[in-house]
Short mmCIF file of C-alpha atoms and ligand atoms in Angstrom, two decimals:
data_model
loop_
_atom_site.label_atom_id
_atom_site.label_comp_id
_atom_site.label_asym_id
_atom_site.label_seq_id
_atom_site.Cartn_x
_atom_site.Cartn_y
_atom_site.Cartn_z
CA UNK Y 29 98.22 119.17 73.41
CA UNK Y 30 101.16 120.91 71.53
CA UNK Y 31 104.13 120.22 73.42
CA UNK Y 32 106.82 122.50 70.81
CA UNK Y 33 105.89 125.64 73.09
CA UNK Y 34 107.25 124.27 75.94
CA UNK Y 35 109.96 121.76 74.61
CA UNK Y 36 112.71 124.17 75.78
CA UNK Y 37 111.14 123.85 79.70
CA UNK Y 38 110.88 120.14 79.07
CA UNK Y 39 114.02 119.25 78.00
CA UNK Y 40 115.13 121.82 81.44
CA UNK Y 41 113.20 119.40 83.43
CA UNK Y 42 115.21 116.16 82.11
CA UNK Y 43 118.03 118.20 82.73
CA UNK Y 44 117.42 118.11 86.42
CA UNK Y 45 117.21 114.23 87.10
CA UNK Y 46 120.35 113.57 88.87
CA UNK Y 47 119.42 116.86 90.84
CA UNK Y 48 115.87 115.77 91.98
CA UNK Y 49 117.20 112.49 92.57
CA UNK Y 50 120.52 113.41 94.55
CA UNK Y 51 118.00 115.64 96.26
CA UNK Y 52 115.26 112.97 97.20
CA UNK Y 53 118.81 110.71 98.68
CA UNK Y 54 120.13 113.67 101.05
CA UNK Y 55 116.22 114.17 102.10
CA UNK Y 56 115.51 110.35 102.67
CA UNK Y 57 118.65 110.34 105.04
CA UNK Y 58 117.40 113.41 107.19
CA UNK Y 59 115.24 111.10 109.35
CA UNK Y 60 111.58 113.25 109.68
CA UNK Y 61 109.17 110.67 111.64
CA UNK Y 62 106.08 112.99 111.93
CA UNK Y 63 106.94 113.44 115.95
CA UNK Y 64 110.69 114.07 115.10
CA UNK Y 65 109.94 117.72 115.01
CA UNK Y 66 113.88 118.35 114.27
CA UNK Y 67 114.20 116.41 111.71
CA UNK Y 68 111.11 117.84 109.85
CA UNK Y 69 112.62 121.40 110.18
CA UNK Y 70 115.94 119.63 108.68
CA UNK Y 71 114.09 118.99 105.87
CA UNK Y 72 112.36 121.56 104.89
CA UNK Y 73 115.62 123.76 105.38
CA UNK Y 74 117.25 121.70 103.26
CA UNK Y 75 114.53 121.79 100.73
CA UNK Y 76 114.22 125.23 100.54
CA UNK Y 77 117.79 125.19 99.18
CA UNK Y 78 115.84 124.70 95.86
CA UNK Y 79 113.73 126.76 96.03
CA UNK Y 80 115.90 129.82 95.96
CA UNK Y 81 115.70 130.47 92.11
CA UNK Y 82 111.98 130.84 92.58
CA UNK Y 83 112.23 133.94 94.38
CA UNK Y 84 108.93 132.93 96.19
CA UNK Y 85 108.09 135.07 99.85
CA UNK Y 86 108.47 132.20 102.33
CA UNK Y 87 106.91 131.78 105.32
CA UNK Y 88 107.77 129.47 108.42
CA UNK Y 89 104.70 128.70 110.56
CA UNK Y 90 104.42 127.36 113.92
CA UNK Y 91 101.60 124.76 114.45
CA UNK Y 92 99.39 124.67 117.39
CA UNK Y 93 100.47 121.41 119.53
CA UNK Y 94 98.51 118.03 118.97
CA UNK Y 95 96.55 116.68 121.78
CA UNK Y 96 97.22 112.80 122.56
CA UNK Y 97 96.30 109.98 125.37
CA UNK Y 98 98.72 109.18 127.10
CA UNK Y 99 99.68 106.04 128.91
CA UNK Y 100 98.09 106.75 131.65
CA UNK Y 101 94.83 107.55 129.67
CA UNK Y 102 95.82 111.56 129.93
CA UNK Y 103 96.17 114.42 127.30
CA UNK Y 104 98.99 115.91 126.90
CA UNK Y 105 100.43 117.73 124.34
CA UNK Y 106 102.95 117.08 121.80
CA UNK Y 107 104.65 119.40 119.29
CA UNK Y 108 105.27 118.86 115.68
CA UNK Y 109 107.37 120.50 113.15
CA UNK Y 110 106.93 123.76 111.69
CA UNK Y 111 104.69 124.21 108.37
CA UNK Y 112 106.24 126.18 105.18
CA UNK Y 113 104.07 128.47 103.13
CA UNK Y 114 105.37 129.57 99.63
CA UNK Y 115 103.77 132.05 97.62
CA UNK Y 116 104.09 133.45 94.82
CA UNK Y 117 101.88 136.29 92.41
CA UNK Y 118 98.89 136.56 94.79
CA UNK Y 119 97.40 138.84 92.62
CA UNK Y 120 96.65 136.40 89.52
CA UNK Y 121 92.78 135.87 88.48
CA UNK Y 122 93.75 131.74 88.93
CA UNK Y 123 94.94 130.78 91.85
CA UNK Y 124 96.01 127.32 92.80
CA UNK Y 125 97.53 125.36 96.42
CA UNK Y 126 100.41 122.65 96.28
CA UNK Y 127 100.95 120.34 98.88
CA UNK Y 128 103.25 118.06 100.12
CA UNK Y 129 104.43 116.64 103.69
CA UNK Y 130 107.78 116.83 105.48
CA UNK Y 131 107.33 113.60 107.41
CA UNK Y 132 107.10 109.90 107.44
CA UNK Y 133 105.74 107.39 109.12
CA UNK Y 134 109.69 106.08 110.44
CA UNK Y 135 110.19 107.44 113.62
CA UNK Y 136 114.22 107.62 115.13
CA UNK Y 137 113.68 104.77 116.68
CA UNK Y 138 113.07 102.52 113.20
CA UNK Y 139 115.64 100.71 111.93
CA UNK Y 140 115.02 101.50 108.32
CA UNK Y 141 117.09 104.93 108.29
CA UNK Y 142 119.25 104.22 105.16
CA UNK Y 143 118.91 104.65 101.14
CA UNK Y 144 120.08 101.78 99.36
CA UNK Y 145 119.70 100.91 95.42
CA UNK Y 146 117.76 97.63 94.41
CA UNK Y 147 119.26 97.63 91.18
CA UNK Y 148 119.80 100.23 88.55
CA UNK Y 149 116.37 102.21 88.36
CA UNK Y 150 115.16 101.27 91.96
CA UNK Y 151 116.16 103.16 94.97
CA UNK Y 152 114.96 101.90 98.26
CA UNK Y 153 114.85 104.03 101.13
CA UNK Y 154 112.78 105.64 104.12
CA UNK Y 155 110.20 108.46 102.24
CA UNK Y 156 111.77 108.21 98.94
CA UNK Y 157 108.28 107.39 97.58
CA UNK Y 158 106.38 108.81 100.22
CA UNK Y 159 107.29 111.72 99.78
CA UNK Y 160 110.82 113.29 99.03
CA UNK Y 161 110.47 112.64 95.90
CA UNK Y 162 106.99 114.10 95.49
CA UNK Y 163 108.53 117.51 96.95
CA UNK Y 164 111.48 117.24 94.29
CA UNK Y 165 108.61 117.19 91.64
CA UNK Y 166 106.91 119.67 93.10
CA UNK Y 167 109.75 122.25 92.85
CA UNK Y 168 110.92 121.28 89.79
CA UNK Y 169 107.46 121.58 87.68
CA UNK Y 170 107.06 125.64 89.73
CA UNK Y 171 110.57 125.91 88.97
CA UNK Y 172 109.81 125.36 85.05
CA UNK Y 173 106.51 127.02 84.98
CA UNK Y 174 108.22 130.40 86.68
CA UNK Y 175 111.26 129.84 83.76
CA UNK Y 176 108.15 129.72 81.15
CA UNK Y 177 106.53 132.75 79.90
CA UNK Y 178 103.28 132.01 81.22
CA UNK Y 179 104.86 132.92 84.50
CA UNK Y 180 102.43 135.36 86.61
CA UNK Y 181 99.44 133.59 84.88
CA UNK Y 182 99.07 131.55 87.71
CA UNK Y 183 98.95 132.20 91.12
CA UNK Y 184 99.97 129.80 93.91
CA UNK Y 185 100.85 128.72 97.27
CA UNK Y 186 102.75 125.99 98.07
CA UNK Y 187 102.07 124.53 101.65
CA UNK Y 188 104.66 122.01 103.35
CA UNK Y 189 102.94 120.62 106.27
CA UNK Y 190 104.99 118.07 108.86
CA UNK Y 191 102.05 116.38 110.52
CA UNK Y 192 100.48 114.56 107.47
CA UNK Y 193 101.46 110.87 108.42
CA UNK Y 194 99.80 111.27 111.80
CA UNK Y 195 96.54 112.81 110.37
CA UNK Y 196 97.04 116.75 110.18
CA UNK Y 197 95.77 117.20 113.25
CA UNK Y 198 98.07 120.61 113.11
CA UNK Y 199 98.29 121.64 110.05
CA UNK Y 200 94.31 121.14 108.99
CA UNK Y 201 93.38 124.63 109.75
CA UNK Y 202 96.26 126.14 107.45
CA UNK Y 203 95.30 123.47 104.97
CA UNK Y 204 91.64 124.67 104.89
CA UNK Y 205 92.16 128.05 104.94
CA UNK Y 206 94.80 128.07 101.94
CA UNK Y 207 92.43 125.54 100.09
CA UNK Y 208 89.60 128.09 100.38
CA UNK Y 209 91.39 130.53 98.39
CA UNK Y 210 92.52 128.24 95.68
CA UNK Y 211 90.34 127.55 92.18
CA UNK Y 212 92.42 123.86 92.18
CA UNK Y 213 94.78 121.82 94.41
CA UNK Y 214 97.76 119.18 93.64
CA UNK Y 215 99.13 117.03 96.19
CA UNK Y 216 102.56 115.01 95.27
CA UNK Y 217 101.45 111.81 97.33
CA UNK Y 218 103.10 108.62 95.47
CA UNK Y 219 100.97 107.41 92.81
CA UNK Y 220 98.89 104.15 93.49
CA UNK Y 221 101.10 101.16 93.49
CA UNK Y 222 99.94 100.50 89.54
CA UNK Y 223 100.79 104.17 88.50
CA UNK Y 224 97.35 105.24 88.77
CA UNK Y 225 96.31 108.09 90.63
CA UNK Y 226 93.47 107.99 93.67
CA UNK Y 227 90.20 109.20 92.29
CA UNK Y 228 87.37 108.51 95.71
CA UNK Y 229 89.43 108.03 99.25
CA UNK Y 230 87.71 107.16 102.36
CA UNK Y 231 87.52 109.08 105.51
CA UNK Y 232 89.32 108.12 108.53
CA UNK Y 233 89.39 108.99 112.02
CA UNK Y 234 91.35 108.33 115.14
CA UNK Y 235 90.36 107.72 118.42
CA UNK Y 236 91.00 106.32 121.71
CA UNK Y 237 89.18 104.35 124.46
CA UNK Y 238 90.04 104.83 128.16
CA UNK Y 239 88.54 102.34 129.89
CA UNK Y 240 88.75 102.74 133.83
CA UNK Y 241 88.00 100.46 137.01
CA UNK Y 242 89.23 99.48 140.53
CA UNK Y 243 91.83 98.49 141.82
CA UNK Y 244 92.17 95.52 144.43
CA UNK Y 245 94.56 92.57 145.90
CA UNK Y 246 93.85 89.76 142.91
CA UNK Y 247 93.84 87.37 146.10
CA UNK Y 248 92.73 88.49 149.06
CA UNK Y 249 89.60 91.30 147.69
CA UNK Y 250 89.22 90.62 144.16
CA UNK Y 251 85.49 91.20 144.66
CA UNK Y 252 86.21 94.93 145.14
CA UNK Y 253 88.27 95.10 142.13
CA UNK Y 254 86.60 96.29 138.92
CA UNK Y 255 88.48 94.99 135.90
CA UNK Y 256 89.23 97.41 133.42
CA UNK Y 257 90.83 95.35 131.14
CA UNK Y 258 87.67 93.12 131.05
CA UNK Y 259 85.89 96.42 130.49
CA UNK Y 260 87.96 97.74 127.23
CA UNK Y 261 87.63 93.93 126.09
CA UNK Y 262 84.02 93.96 125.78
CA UNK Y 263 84.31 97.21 124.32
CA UNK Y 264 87.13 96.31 121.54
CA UNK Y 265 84.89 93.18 120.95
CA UNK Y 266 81.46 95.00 120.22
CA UNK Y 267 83.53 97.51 117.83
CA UNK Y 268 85.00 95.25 116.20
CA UNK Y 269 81.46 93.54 115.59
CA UNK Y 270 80.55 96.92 113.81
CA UNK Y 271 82.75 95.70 110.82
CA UNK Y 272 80.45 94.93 108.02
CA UNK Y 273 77.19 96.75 109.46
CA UNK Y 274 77.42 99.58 107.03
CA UNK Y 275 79.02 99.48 103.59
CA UNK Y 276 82.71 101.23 103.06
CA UNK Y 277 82.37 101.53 107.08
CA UNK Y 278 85.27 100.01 109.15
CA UNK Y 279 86.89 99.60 112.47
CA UNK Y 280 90.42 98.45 113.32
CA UNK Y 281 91.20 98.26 116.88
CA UNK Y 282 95.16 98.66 116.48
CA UNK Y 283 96.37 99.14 119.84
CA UNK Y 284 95.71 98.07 123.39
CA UNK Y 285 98.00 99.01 126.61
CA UNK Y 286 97.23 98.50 130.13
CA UNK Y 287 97.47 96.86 133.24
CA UNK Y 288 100.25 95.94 135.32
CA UNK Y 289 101.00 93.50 138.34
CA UNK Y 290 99.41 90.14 137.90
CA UNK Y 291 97.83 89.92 141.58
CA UNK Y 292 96.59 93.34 140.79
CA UNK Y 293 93.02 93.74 139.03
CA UNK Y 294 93.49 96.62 136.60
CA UNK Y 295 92.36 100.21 136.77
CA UNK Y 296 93.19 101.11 133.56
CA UNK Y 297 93.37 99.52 129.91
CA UNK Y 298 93.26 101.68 126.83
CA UNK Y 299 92.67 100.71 122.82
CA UNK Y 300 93.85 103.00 120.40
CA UNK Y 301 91.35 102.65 117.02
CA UNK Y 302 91.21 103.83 113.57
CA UNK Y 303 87.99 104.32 111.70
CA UNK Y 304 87.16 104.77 107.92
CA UNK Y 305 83.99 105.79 106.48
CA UNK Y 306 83.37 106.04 102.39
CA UNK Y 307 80.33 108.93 102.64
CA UNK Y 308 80.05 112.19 104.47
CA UNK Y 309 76.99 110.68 106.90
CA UNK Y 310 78.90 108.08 107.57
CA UNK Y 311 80.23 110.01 110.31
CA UNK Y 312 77.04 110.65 112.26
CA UNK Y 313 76.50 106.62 111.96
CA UNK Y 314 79.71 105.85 114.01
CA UNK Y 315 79.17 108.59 115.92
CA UNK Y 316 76.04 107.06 117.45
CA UNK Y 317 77.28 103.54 117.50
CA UNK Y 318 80.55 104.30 119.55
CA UNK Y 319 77.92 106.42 121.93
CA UNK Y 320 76.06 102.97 122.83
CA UNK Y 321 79.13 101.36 122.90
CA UNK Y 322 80.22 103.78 125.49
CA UNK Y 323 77.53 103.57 126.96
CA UNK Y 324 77.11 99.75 128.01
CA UNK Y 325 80.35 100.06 129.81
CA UNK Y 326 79.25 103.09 131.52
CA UNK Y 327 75.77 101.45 132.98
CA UNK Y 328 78.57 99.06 134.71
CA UNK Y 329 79.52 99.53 139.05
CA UNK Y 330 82.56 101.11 139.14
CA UNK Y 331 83.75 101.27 135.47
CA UNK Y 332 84.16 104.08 133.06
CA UNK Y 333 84.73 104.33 129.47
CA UNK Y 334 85.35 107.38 127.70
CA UNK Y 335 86.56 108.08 123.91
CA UNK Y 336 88.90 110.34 122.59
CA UNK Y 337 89.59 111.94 119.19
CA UNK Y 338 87.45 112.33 116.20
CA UNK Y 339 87.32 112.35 112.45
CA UNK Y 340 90.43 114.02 110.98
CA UNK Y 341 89.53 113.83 107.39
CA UNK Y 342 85.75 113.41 105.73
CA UNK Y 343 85.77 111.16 102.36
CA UNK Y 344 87.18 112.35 99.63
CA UNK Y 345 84.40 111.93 96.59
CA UNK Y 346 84.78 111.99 92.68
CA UNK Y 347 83.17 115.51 92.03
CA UNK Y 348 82.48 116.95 88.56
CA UNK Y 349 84.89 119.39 89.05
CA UNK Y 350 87.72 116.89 90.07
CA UNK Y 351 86.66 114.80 86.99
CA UNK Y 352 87.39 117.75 84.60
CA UNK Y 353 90.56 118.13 86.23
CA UNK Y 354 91.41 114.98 85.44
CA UNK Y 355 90.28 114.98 82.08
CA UNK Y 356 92.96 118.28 81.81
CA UNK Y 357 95.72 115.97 83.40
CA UNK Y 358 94.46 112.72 81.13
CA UNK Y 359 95.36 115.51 77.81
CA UNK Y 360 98.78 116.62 79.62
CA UNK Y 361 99.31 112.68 80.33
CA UNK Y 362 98.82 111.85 76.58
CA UNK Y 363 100.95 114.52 74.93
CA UNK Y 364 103.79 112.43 76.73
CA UNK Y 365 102.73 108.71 76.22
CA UNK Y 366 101.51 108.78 79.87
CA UNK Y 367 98.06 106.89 80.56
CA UNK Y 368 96.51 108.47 83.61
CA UNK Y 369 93.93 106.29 85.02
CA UNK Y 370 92.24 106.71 88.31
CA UNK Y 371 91.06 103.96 91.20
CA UNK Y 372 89.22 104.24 94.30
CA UNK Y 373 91.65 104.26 97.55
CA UNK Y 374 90.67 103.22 100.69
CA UNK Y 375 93.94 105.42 101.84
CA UNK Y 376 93.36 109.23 102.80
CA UNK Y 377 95.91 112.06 102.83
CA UNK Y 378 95.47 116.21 102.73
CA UNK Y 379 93.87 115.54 99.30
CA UNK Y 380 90.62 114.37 101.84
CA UNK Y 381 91.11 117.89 103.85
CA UNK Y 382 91.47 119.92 100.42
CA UNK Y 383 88.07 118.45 99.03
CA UNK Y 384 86.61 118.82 102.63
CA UNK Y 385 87.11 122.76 101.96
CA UNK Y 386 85.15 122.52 98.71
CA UNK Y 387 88.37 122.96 96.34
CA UNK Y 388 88.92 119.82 93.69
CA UNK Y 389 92.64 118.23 93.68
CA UNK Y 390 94.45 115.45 92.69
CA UNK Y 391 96.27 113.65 95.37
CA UNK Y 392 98.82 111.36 93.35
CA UNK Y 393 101.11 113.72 91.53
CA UNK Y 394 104.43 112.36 93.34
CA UNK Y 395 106.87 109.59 92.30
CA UNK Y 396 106.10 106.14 91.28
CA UNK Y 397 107.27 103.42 93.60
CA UNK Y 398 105.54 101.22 96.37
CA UNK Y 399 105.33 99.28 99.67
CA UNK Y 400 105.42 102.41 101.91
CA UNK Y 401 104.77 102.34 104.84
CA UNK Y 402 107.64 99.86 105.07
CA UNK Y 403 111.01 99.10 105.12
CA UNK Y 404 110.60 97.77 101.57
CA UNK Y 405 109.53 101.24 100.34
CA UNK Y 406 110.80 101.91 96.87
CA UNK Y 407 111.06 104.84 94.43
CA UNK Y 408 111.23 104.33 90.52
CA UNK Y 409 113.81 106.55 89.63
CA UNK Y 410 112.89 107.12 85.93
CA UNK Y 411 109.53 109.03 87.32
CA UNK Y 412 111.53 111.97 88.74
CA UNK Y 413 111.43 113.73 85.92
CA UNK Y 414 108.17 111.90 83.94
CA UNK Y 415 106.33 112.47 86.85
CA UNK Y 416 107.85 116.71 86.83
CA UNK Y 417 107.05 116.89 83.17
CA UNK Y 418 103.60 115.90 83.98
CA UNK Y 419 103.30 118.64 86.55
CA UNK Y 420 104.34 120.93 84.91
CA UNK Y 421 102.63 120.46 81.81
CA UNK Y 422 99.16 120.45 83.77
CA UNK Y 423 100.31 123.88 85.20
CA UNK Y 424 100.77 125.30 81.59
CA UNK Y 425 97.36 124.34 81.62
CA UNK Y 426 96.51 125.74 84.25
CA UNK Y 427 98.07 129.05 83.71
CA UNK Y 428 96.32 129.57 80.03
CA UNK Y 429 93.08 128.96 81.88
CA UNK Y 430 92.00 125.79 80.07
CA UNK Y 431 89.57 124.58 83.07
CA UNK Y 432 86.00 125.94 83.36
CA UNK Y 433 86.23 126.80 87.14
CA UNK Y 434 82.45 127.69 86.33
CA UNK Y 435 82.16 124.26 87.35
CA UNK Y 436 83.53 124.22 90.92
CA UNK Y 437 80.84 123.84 93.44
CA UNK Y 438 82.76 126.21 95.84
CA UNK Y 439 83.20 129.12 93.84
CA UNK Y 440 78.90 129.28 92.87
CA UNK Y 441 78.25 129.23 97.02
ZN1 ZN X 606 102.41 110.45 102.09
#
């Protein structure tokens, strides 16, 4: 790839590194935990501060409320954040959907809240990797193609969603619908901890178990009592025996509550599980197995067990069509010394929901950094604007129409 027609957009984007990163600082100090939903909004004010100079019509959306157990094995409903829509020249022949997350996984309550350098280069903060600085890049790269004269070339629609670290329960629909209308998608998740991008990502799902007995006196009627705990036990057990039945399949019971005076037998006990599957019939599979599982503690006197939730995002698989995208990013990548190299995750994120709607992506276009997740989460501060140029480069690409979208599966249905 010839980079002289763009040099003067390139050298705009290194011009902007103390921006993005000043940017990505003031973001990573807005605390946005995914259930924070003031916070979120915070940041996706403050983020649209950027985004003036694209003259792009903006949208605010509110999300339908997510449904959750409660501790006393309940639903209720909780609300998120609002979602953000950008978009700009809707009437292009290529269209294409961004996407990036308002949240992270550090609620108010976490005591990582601050931004803090590790030395020169490294900045250490809550979301700085995942992602602030992936929506920094994001702009930036739009912000250079619409300064370009292939602006108008390419359609697209940028969708901010606040509800990705918990699973976009809210925001799925939106994501589906805008993916259906897009020819590609590109999601500014941090890149894999060696600077590769995610090519195949499992599925996961979440669910919960309310398990439900008697309750007696522990001394004087304990044969009344029926033991709940005892119950969701057994259960947790038995699911937990399901890892390494089916290949890629696995179960992680992560959370267990209930109970409550000790000369009390428990009523209630509830485990809170997360499941990830590596093909689409996967699903059916655990499905059936958490049925039977269900099911033993159901044939019991006096006990109940019933499960909650469901898959929130099918496996993500290494299409033809995503391989020829990355073969257009691998030619962007080279033009600027960049190797782009792809791995297998067993990590999901909307890249699994944008597949799911038949439209190829990459996931990984955000900074380069690691341990998130934690309060050891770092961002490399150099890939701000490496990581922009790369963007933006692929969306040159993009906009002169140098993909055969012949070759995507959902435009031939
Ligand atoms: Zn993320």
């Amino acid at each position: 790839m010839n980079l002289s027609p763009y040099q003067s957009e390139l050298d705009w984007i290194d011009s902007q590194q103390q921006t993005m990163l000043e940017a990505t600082i003031e973001l990573a100090r807005i605390n946005s935990g995914s259930w924070n939903a003031q916070g979120v909004n915070r940041v996706g004010e403050h983020l649209l501060k950027y985004c003036e100079t694209l003259r792009v019509k903006q949208r605010l959306i509110d999300l339908p409320p997510v449904e959750e157990i409660d501790k006393n094995g309940e639903i209720r409903q909780r609300n998120v954040g609002r979602a953000i829509r950008l978009q700009k020249h809707p009437g292009a022949d290529r269209q294409i959907m961004l996407c990036g997350h308002l949240d992270t996984v550090f609620p108010q309550s976490d005591s990582f809240q601050s931004v803090d350098w590790l030395d020169d280069y490294t900045l250490n903060g809550p979301g700085v990797c995942d992602m602030k600085s992936g929506l920094l890049i994001m702009i930036h790269a739009l912000l250079a193609l619409e300064q370009s004269p292939l602006a108008g070339r390419l359609g697209w629609t940028v969708i901010l969603n606040p509800d990705e670290e918990i699973g976009s329960p809210s925001s799925a629909a939106l994501i589906a619908d805008t993916a259906a209308h897009a020819q590609a998608g590109l999601v500014f998740e941090p890149a894999l901890p060696d600077g590769s991008f995610a090519g195949q990502r499992k599925g996961s799902g979440n669910f919960s178990a309310v398990a439900r007995g008697r309750a007696a006196h522990a001394g004087r009627d304990i044969e009344r009592g029926r033991n709940a705990i005892r119950a969701l036990c057994d259960f947790v057990a038995a699911l937990d025996e399901l890892n390494g039945q089916r290949e890629g399949v696995t179960f992680n019971p992560a959370h267990v509550s209930g109970g409550g005076a000790l000369n009390q037998v428990p009523d209630l006990a509830i485990a809170r599980f997360n499941i990830r599957t590596e093909h689409h019939d996967d699903e059916h599979w655990v499905q059936q197995q958490l049925r039977r599982l269900a099911g033993e503690i159901n044939e019991r006197d006096g006990l109940s067990l019933k499960i909650h939730g469901g898959f929130t995002r099918p496996p993500k698989l290494l299409t033809p069509a995503n391989q020829a995208l990355f073969g257009l990013l691998a030619e962007c990548g080279s033009s600027l010394d960049l190797q782009v190299r792809y791995s297998k995750t067993g990590g999901c994120c909307d890249g699994n929901n944008i597949a799911a709607a038949g439209t190829p992506n990459i996931d990984t276009l955000g900074g380069e950094g690691g341990h998130i997740h934690s309060s050891e989460e770092f961002l490399v501060v150099s890939s701000l604007s490496r990581r922009c140029k790369l963007t933006a480069l692929l969306l040159f690409s993009l906009a002169k129409g140098h993909l055969d979208y012949q070759l995507w599966p959902h435009l031939e249905r």
